[in-house]
Structure formats: C-alpha cells, structure tokens
Amino acid sequence: MPWIWQSPSWPEFGYDAQIIEADLARATEVIGEISGMRQGLGAEEREELHLRQIVQEALGSFGIEGVLLDPAQLEVSVVASLKHRDRHAFSRRSDAIATLLLTAREDHAPITAETLWEWHRLLFFGMEVEDLGRWRESGIEIVRSATAGRHDVLFVAPPAERIPVEMARLLDWIAQEQRMPLAIKAAIAHLWFETIHPFADGNGRIGRALIEHIFAQARALPFSLSRQIEAEKRAYYEALQAGRRDDDNRIDATAFVLWFLQCLARAAEAARAEAQFLLARNRFFLRFAHRLHPRQENVLRKLFAQGPQRVAEGISARSYARIAGVSGPTATRDLNAIAATGALRRSDAGGRSTSYALMLD
Ligand SMILES: Nc1ncnc2c1ncn2[C@@H]1O[C@H](COP(=O)(O)OP(=O)(O)OP(=O)(O)O)[C@@H](O)[C@H]1O
C-alpha cells in the first residue's frame, strides 16, 4: 500500500473550512474566556496557575515508560526553571523536562531542526536512547498491538534518508504560514510532524511540545492540551489515521483538525473549572483566614490542595484529626470553632458521621 508521503499530493495538507467552522468558533471562544479569566487574577494567582499547568502537563504526558516523575520534585524543578529561565546545567530529569516545557511555551524564535534536537536531548536527559538529539537513522513503523509473531502495521513512516528534507519543508511551512487560524496551524503541523516521525523515540511528546510552541507564537495556551490528548489517546490515534486522506490534489486533514478543535475545547473547559476552583479557594481564605487559628487554616489549605472533589466531600472530625495530627476531641473543638466563623457548616447527620461542608460562595 502506498503511504501518504508517497502520494503526489504530499505534503499539501488541506481541510474543509465549512465542516470545522463551528468547532473552530467554539474552541476560540472558550480559550478566549480562560484568557479573560486569567486577566482577572492577581500576579501570584497567575503564577500559581502557570506552575500547575506545567506540572500537570509534565505529569500527564511527559513521563517515560517505567520511570515515573515525582510530582513534588517536578514542582521544585518548574519553580527553579521559572526563576532561572536561561539555565543549562541540570542534575535531574525533572529539571530537563521543566526546561523543555517552558522553552516550548516561551521561546518565540522560529523553530529549527536544532531546536527540536535540543528538545529531544532534554526529553531523554540522563537516559540511553537511540539517535539522541538527532533525526533517526533507521526505519520506523507504527503497529497495532504487537503480539508474538503477529501485528497490524498501521503506518510506515518515511525512510530515514528523507527526514532532513521532509523536516526542512515542515519547518519552513511553520515559519511562513501566517494566514491560517492558529489552532488549525497547530493541528496540521502536529499531524505532519507525526507523519514524518523524525525521531527514533519521543515523537508524540516532541509533537505535543510543538503544538504548545505554535500557540505561543501568538499567545501561549492558558492550559495544558497535552494532558487532554493523553486522556483521549485512543480517539487521538484514530484521528491521526483518519486525518490523512489522499484527496486527488491535497491531503484532507479535516477529520484530524475537527478532533483537535474539539479536544482543545474540552481541555479549555477543564481548565476553566480549575481556574474557578482556584478563585473560589482564594475568596474563601480572604473571607475567613483572619479568623482561623494557623492549624485550622493549614488543614483547610491541605483539603483544597486535594482538589474540588475532595473539597465537595467536606471534612469529618476523623479526617481533620488525621490531617492535623491531633486527637479526636481537639479535632471536634477545632471544627466547631471554624464553624462559628461561618467557614464550615455542620451537617445534620450527627454522631460519628458528622461532616462539615466548606462554605464557598
Ligand atoms: N497511525 C499513526 N501515524 C502517525 N503517528 C502516529 C500514529 N499513531 C500514533 N502516532 C504518533 O506516534 C506517537 C508515539 O510515537 P513515539 O513512541 O515515538 O512517541 P513517544 O513520545 O515516545 O510516545 P507517547 O506519545 O505515547 O508519549 C503517538 O503519540 C502519536 O503522536
């Protein structure tokens, strides 16, 4: 079977503007809403959201099989990278990943082959991988579930000797293309990059960093898209396959572009909920912190750190005692004192199951 890169239309990617129109409008609208919400945050809150975003992205999408990234370690690395953006000496993999993610989002220089090689070195910092920091030197095929002796070849990428020319053409297109809506440009660049599959490993992750980089040319995405792609991996793979239809004189990428825009909107909606939660938390402490004992505030902050679901469950004397490291009677006394400030409301259940709801506005 001839592969798409063997077609005479390669690499003329196109899409049906009418089919994607509504989804493009939706994605643009919700991204705009989040950017607007961010404008309304204080500098500290914005920095916190940014930090969370990078950490989530790294955790959700930049781990390596079998080598888990430690969230706390990663946070330290991201904070350090945010403070010293030009640093080049790392001792840990999490430092290198944090630098990769920040560079992809914040470096406005046109992307070159050297940039991508550098990202590849950062991605695999401290690890032994084939063709580190350069294009792959052997062939690659993408297979579906390779079981002993049998597998379906989904796609064969272009041979290694074509990569320098193919990548030069893609990078040139990224530099030149100015008219296309950014979200569509990012989708096509990603699809094109994955079709070339220029590295021996890490093509998914570098391709996702490329998306962030393209958005950052105008305005960095105010949330993590990689995390959403990771959560929808099966549909993503199908969209990659479906988004390369040979259509006489062009490659019809409509199916992939459509999926990408919808994924973008879902990521933005999740980010909106997170930002709203953060704002509600800040308003909560603004209203009540001055009336709380430091231990009480500390327990409530720990609860918020566990996310919206945990906060919605409220807190019992038992969990308060565990979090604060105090006895049951002290926990009950503290909870009643907090309830007296109006920050908590005691549930009617009573007895051992008594729980206190947090009074968010
Ligand atoms: N049919 C396909 N054609 C082209 N590219 C594909 C296809 N299916 C998957 N891909 C891409 O290949 C990536 C996997 O390639 P590779 O293993 O080199 O990347 P990775 O970064 O190590 O993996 P991951 O994306 O799972 O983190 C997928 O993330 C996807 O972007």
PDB file of C-alpha atoms in Angstrom, residues 20 33 54 124 231 248 275-277 337 355:
ATOM      1  CA  ILE A  20     -14.790  22.768  11.041  1.00  0.00           C
ATOM      2  CA  GLU A  33     -12.814  33.050  28.109  1.00  0.00           C
ATOM      3  CA  ILE A  54       3.334  22.980  33.526  1.00  0.00           C
ATOM      4  CA  PHE A 124      15.703  11.936  27.321  1.00  0.00           C
ATOM      5  CA  ALA A 231      -6.719  11.381  28.340  1.00  0.00           C
ATOM      6  CA  ASP A 248      -6.560  13.960  -5.519  1.00  0.00           C
ATOM      7  CA  ALA A 275      -9.443  28.319  37.483  1.00  0.00           C
ATOM      8  CA  GLN A 276     -12.904  28.798  39.009  1.00  0.00           C
ATOM      9  CA  PHE A 277     -11.961  26.461  41.839  1.00  0.00           C
ATOM     10  CA  ALA A 337     -14.616  26.845  66.241  1.00  0.00           C
ATOM     11  CA  SER A 355     -19.354  16.103  58.469  1.00  0.00           C
TER      12      SER A 355
END
